[in-house]
PDB file of N, CA and C in Angstrom:
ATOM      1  N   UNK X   1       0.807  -1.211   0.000  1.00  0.00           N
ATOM      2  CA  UNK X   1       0.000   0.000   0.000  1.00  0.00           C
ATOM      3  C   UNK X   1       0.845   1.267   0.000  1.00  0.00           C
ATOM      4  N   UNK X   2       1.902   1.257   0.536  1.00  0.00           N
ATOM      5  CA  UNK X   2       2.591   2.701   0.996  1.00  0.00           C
ATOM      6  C   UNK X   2       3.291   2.963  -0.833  1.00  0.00           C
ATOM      7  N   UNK X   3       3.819   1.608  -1.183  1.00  0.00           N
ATOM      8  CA  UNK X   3       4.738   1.855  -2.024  1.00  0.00           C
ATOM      9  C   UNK X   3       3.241   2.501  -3.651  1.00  0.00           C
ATOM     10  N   UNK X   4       2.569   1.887  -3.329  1.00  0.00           N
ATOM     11  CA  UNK X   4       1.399   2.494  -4.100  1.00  0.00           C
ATOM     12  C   UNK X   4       1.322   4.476  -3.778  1.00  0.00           C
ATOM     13  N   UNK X   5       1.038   4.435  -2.842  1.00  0.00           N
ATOM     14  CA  UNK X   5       1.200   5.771  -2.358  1.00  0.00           C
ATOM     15  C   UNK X   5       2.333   6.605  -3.091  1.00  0.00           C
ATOM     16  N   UNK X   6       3.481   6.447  -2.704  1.00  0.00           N
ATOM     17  CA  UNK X   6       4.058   6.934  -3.497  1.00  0.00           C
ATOM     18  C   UNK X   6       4.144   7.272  -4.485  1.00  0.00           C
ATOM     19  N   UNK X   7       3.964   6.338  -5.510  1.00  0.00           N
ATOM     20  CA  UNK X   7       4.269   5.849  -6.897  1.00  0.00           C
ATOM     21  C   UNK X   7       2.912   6.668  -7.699  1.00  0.00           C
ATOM     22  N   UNK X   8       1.347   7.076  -6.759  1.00  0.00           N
ATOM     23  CA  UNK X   8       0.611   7.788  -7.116  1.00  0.00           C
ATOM     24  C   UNK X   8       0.792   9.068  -7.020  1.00  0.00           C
ATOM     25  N   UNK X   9       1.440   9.376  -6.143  1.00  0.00           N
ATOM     26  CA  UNK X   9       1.919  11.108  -5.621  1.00  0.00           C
ATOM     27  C   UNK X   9       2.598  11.677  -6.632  1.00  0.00           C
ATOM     28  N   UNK X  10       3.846  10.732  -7.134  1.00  0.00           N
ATOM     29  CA  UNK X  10       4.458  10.882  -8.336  1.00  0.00           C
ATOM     30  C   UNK X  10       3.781  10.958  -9.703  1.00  0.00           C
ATOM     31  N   UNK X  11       2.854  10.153  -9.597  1.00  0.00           N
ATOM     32  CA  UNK X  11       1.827  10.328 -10.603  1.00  0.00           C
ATOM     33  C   UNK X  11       1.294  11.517 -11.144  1.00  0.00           C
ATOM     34  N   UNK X  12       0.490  12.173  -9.555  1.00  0.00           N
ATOM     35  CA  UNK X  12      -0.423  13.339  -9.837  1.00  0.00           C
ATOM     36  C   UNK X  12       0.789  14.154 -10.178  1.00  0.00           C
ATOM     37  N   UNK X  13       1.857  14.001  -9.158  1.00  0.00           N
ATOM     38  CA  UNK X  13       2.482  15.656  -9.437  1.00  0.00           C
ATOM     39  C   UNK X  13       3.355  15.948 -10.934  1.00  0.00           C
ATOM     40  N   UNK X  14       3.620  14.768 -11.424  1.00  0.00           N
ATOM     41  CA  UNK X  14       4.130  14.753 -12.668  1.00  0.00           C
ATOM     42  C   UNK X  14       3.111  15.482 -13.660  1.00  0.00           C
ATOM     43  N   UNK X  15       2.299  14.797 -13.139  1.00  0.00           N
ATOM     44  CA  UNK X  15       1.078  14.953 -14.392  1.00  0.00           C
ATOM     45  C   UNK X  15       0.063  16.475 -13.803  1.00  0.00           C
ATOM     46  N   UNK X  16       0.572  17.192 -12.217  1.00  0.00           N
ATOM     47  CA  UNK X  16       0.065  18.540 -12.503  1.00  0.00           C
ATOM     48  C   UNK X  16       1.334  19.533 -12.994  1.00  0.00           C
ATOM     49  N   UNK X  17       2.470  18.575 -13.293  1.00  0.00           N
ATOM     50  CA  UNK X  17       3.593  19.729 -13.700  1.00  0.00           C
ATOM     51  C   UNK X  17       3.520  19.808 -15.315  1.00  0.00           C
ATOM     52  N   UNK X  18       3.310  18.484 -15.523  1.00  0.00           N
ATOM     53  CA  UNK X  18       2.478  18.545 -17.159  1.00  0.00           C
ATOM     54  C   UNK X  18       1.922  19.904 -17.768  1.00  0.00           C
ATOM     55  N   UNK X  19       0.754  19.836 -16.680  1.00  0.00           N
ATOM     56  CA  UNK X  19      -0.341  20.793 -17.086  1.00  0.00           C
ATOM     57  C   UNK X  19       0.403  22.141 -17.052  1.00  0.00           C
ATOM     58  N   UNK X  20       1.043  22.270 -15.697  1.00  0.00           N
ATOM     59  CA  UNK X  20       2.015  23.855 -15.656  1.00  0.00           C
ATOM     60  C   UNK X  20       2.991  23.989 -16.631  1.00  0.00           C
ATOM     61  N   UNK X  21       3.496  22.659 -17.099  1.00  0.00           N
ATOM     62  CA  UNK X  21       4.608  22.982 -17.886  1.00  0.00           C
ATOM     63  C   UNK X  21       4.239  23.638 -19.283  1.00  0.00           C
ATOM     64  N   UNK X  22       2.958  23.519 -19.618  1.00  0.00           N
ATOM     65  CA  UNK X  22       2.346  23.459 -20.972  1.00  0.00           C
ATOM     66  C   UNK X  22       1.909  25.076 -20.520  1.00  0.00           C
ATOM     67  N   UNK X  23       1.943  25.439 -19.509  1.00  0.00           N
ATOM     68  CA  UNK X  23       1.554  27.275 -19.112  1.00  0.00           C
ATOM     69  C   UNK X  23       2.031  28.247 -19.096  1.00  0.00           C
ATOM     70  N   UNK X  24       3.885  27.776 -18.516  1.00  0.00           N
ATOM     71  CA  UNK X  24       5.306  28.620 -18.046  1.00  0.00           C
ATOM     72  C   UNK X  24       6.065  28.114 -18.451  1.00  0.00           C
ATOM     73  N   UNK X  25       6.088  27.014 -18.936  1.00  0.00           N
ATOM     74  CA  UNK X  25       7.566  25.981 -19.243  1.00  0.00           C
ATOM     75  C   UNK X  25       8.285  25.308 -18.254  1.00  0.00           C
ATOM     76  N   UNK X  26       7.554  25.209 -16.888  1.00  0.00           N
ATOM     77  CA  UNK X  26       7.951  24.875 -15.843  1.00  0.00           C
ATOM     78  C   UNK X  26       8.076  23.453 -15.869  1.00  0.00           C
ATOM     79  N   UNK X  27       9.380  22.388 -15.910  1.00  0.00           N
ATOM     80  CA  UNK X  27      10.149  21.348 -15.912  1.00  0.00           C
ATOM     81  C   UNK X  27      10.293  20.772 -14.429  1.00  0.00           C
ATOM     82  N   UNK X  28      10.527  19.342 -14.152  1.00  0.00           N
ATOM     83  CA  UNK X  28      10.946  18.929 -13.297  1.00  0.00           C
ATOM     84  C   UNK X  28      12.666  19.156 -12.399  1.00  0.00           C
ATOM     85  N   UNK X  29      13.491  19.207 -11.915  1.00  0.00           N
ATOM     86  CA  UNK X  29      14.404  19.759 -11.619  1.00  0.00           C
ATOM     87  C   UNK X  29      15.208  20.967 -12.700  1.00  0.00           C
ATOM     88  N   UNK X  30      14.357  22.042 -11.898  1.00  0.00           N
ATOM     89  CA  UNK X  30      14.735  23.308 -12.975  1.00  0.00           C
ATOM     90  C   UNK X  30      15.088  24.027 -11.283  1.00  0.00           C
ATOM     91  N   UNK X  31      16.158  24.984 -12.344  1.00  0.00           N
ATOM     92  CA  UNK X  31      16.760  26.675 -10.880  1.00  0.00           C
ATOM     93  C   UNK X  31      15.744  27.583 -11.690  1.00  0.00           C
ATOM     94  N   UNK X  32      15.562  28.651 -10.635  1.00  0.00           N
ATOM     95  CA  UNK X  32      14.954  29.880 -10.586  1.00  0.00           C
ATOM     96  C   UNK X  32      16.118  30.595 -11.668  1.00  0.00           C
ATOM     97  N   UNK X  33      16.024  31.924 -11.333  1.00  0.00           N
ATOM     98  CA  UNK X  33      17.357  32.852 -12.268  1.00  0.00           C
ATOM     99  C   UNK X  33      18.250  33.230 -11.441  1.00  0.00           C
ATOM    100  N   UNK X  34      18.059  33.034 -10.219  1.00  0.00           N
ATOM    101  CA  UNK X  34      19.431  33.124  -9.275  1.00  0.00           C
ATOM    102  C   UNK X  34      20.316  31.815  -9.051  1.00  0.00           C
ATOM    103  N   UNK X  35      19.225  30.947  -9.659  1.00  0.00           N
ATOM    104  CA  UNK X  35      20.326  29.628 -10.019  1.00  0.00           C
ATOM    105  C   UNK X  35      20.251  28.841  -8.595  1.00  0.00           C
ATOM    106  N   UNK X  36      18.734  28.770  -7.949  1.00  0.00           N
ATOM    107  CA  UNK X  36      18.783  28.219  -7.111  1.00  0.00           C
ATOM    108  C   UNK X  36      17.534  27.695  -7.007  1.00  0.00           C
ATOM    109  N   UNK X  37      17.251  26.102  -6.700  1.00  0.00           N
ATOM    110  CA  UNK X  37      16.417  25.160  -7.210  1.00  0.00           C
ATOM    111  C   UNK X  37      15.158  25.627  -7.122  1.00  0.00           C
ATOM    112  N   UNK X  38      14.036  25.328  -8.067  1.00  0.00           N
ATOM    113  CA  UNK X  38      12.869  25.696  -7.882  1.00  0.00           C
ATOM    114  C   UNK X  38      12.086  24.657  -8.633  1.00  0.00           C
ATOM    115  N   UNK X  39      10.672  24.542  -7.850  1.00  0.00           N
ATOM    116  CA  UNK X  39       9.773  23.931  -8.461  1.00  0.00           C
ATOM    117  C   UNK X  39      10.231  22.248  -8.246  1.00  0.00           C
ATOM    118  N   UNK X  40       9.578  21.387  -9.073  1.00  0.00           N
ATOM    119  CA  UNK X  40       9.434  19.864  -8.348  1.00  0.00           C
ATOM    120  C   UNK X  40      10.747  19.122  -8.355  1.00  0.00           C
ATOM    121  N   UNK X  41      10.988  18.564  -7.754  1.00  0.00           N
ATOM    122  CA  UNK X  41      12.582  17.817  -7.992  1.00  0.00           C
ATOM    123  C   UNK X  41      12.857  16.356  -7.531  1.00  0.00           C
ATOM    124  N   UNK X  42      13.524  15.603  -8.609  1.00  0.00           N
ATOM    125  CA  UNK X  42      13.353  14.142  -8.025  1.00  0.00           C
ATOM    126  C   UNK X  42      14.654  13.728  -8.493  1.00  0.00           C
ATOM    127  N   UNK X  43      15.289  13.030  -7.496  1.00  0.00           N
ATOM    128  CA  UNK X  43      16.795  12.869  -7.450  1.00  0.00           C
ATOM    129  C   UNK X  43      16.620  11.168  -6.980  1.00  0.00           C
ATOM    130  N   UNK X  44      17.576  10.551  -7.750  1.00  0.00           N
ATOM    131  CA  UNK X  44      18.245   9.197  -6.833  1.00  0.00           C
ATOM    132  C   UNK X  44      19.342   9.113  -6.378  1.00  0.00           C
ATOM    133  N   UNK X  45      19.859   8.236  -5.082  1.00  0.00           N
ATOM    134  CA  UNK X  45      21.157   8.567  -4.626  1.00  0.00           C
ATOM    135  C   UNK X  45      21.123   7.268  -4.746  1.00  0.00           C
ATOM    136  N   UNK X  46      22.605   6.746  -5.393  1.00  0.00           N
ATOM    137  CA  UNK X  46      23.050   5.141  -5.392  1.00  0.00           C
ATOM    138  C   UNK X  46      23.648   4.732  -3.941  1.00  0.00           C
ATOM    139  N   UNK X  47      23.703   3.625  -3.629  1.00  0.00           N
ATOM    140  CA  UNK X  47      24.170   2.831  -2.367  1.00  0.00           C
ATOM    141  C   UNK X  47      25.629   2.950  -2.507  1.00  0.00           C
ATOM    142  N   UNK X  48      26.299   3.712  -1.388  1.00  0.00           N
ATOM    143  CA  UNK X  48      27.147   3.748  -0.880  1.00  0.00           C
ATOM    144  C   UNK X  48      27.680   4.095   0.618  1.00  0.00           C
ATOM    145  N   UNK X  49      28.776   3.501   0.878  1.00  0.00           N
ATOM    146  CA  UNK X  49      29.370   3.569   2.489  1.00  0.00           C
ATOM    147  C   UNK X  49      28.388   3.086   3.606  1.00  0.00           C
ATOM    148  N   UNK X  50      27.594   1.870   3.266  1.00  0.00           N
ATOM    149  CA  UNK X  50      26.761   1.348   3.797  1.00  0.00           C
ATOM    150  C   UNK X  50      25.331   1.995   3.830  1.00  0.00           C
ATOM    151  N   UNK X  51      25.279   2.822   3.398  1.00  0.00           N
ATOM    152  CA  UNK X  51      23.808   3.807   3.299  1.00  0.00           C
ATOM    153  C   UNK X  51      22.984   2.992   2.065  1.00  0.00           C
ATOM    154  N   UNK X  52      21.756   3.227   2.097  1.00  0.00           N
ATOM    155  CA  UNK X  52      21.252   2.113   0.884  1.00  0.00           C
ATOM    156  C   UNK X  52      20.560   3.605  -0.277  1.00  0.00           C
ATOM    157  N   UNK X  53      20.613   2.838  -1.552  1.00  0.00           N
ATOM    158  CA  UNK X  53      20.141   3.637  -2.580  1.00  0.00           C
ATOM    159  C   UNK X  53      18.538   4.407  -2.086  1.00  0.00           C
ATOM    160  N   UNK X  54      17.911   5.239  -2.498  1.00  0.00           N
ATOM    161  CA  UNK X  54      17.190   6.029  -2.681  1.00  0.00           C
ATOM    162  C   UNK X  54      16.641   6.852  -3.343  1.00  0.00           C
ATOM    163  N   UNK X  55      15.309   7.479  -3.348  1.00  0.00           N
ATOM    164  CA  UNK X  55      14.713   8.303  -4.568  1.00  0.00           C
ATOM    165  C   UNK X  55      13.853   9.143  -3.391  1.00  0.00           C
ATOM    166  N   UNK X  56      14.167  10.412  -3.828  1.00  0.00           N
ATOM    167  CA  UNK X  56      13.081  11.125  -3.421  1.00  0.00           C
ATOM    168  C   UNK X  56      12.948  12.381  -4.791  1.00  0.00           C
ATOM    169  N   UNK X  57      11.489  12.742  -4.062  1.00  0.00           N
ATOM    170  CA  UNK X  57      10.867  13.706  -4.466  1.00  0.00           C
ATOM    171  C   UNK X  57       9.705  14.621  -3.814  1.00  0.00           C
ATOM    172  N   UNK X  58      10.008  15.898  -3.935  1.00  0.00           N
ATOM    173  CA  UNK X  58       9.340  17.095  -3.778  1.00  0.00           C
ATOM    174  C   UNK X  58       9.460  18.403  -4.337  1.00  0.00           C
ATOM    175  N   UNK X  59       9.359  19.646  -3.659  1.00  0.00           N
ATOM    176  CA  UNK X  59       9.565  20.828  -3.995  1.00  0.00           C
ATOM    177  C   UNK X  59      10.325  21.657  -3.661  1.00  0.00           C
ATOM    178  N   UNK X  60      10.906  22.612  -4.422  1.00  0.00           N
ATOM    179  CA  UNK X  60      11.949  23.804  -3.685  1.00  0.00           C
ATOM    180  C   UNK X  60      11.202  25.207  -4.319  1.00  0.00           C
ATOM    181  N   UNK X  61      11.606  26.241  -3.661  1.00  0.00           N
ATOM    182  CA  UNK X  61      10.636  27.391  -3.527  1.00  0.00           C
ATOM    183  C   UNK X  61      11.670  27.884  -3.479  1.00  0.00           C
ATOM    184  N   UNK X  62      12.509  28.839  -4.721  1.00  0.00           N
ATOM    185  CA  UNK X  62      13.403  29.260  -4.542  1.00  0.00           C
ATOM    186  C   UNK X  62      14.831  28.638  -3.567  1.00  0.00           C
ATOM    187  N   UNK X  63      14.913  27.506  -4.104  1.00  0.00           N
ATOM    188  CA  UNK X  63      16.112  27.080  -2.676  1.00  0.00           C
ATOM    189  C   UNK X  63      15.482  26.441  -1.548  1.00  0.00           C
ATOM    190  N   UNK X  64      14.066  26.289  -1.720  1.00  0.00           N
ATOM    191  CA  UNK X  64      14.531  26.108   0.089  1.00  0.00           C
ATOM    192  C   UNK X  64      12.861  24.845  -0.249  1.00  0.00           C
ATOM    193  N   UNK X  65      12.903  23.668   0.552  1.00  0.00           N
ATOM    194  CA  UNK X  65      12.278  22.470   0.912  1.00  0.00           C
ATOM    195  C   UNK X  65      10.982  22.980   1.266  1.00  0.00           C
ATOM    196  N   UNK X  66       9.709  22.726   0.365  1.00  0.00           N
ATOM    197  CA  UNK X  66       8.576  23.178   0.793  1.00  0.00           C
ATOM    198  C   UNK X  66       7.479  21.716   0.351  1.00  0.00           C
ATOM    199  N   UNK X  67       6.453  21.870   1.793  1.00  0.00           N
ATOM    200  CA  UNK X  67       5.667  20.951   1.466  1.00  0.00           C
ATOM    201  C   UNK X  67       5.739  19.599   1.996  1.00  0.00           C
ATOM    202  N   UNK X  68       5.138  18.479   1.396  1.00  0.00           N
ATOM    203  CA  UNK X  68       5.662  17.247   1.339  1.00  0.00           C
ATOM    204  C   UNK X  68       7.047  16.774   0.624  1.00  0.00           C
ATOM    205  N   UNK X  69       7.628  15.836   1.127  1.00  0.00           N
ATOM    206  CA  UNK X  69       8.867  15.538   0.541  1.00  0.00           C
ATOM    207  C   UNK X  69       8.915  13.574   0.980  1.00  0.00           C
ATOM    208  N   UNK X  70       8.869  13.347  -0.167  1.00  0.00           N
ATOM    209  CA  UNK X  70       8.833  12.053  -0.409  1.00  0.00           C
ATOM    210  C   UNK X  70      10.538  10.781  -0.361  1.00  0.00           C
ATOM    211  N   UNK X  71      10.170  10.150  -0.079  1.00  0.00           N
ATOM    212  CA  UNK X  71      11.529   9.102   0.361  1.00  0.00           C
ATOM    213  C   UNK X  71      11.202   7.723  -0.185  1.00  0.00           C
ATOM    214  N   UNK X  72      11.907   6.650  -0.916  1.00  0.00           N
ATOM    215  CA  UNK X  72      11.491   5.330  -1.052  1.00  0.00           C
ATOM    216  C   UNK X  72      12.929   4.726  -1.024  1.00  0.00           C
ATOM    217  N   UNK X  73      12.893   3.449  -0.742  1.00  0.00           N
ATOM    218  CA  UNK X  73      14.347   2.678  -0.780  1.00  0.00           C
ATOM    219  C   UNK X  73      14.339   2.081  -2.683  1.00  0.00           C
ATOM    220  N   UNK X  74      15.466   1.499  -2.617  1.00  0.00           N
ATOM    221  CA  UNK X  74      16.021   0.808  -3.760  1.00  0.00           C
ATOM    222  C   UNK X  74      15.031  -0.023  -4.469  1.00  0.00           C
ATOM    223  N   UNK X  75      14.240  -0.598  -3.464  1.00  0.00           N
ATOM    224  CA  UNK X  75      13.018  -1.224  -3.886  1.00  0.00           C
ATOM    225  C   UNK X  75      11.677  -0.565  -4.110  1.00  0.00           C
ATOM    226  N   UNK X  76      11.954   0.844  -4.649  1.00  0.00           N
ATOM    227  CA  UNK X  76      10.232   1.555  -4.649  1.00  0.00           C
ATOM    228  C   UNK X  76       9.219   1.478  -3.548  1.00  0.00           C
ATOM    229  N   UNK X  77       9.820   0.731  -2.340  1.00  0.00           N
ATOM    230  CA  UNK X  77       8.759   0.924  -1.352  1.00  0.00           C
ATOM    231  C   UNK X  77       9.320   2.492  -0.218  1.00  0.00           C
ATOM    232  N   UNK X  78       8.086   3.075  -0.123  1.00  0.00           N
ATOM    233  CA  UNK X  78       8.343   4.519   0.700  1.00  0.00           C
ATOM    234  C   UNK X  78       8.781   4.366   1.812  1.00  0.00           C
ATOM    235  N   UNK X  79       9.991   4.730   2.433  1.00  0.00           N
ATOM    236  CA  UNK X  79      10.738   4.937   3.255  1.00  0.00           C
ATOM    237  C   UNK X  79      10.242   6.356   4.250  1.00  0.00           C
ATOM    238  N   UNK X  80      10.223   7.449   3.786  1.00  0.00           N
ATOM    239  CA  UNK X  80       9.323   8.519   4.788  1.00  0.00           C
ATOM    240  C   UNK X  80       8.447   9.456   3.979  1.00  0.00           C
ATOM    241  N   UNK X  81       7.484   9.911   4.670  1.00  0.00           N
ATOM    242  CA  UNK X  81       7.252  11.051   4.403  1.00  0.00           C
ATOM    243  C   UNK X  81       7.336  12.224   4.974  1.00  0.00           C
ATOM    244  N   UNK X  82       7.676  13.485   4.547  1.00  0.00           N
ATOM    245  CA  UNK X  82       8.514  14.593   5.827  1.00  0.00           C
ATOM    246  C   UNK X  82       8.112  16.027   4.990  1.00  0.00           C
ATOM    247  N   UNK X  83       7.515  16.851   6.361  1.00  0.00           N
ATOM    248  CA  UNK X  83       7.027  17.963   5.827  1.00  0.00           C
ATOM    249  C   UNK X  83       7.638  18.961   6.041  1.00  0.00           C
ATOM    250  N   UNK X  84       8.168  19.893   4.801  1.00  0.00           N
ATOM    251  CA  UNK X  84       9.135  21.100   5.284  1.00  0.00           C
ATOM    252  C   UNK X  84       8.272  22.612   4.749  1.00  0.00           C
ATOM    253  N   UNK X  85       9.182  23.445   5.775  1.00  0.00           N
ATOM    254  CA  UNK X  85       8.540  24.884   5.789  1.00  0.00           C
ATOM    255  C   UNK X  85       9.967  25.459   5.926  1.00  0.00           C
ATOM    256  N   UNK X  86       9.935  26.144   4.256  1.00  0.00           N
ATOM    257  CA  UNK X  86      11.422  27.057   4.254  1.00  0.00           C
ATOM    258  C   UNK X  86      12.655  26.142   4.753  1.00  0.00           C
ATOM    259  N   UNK X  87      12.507  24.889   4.431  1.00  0.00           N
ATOM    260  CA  UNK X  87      14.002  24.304   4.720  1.00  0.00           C
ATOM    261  C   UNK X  87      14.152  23.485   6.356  1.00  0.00           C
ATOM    262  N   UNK X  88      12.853  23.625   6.789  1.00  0.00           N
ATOM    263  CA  UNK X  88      13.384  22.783   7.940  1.00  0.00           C
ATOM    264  C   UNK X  88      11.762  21.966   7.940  1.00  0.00           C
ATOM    265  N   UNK X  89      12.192  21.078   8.597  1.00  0.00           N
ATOM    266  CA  UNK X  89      10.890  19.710   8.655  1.00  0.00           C
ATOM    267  C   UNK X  89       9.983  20.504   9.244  1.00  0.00           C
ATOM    268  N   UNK X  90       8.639  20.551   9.587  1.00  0.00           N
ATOM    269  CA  UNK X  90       7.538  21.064  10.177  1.00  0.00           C
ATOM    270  C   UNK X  90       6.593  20.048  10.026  1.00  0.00           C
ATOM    271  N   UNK X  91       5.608  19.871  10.953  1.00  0.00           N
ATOM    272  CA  UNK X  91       4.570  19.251  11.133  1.00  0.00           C
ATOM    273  C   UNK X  91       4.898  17.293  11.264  1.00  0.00           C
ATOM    274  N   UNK X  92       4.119  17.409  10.912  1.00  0.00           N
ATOM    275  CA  UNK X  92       4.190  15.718  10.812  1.00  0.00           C
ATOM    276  C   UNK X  92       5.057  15.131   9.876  1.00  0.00           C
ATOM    277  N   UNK X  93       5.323  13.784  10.559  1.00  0.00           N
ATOM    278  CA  UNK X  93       6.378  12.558   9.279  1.00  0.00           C
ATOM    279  C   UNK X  93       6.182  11.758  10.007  1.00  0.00           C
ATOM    280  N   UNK X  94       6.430  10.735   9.123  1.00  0.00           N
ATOM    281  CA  UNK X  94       6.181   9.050   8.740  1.00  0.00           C
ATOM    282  C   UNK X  94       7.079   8.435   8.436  1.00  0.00           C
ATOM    283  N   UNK X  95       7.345   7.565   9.098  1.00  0.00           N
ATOM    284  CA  UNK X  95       8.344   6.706   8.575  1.00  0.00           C
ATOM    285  C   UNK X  95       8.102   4.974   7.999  1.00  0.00           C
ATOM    286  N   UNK X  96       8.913   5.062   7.472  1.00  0.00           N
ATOM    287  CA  UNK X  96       8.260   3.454   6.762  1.00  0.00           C
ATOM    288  C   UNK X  96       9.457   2.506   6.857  1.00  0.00           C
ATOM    289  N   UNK X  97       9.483   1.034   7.150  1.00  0.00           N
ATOM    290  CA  UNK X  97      10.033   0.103   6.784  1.00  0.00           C
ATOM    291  C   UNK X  97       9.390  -1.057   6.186  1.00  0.00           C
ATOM    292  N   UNK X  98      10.253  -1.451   5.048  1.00  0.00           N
ATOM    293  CA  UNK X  98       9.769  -2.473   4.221  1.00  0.00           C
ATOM    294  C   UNK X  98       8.174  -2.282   3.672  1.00  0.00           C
ATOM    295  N   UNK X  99       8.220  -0.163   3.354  1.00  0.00           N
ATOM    296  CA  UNK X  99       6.945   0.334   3.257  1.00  0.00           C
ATOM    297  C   UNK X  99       5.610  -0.181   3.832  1.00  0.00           C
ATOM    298  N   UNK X 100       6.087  -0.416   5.075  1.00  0.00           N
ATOM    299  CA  UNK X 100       4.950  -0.519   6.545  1.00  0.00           C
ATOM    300  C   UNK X 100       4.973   0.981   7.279  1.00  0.00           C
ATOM    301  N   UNK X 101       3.995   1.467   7.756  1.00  0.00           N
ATOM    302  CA  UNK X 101       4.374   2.461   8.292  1.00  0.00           C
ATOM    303  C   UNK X 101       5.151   1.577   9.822  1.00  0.00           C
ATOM    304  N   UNK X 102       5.931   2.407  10.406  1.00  0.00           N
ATOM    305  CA  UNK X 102       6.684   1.859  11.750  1.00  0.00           C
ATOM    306  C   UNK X 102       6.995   3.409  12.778  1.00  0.00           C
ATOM    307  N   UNK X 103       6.378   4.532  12.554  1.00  0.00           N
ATOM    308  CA  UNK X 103       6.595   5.573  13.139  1.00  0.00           C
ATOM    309  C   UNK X 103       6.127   6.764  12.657  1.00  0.00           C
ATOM    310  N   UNK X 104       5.287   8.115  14.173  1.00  0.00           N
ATOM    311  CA  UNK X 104       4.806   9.124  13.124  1.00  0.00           C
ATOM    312  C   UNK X 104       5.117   9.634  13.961  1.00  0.00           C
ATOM    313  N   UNK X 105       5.714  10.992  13.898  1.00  0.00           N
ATOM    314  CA  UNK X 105       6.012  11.895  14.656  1.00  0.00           C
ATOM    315  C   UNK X 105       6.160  13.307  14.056  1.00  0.00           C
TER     316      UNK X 105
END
């Protein structure tokens, strides 16, 4: 279920950046004009120094972590979900193992 979750979030937001992109030209990992990240962004980090691979995705607002921000392991199942305001976590998160939830705080 979680890894569904995800994999739909990615869905909508792809497909409402679609719609924006077709408005402003607004792209998935694009910078503002000060050259500092803006708008939706989805990065993978490969497994290294014992840390395991990963994918996330969310938003930057000029530079800085806004919103939901999405986490999954190597295996597409969601690892957290974590809410930021201007760059630092706010509100609620979730954590997942073996995309079970296992923690909310």
């Amino acid at each position: 279920m979680p890894k569904r979750v995800f994999l739909a979030a990615i869905i909508i937001l792809c497909g409402l950046q679609r719609s924006a992109a077709q408005n402003d030209n607004e792209a998935i990992n694009k910078r503002d004009a000060m050259g500092k990240l803006h708008g939706i962004w989805y990065t993978e980090t490969a497994a290294r120094m014992g840390e395991p691979a990963e994918q996330i995705f969310g938003r930057y607002d000029h530079g800085l972590k806004m919103g939901l921000w999405y986490k999954s392991d190597e295996m597409g199942n969601i690892s957290a979900i974590e809410n930021y305001k201007y760059n630092v976590l706010d509100g609620e998160v979730k954590y997942f193992e073996h995309g079970k939830l296992t923690c909310i705080g």
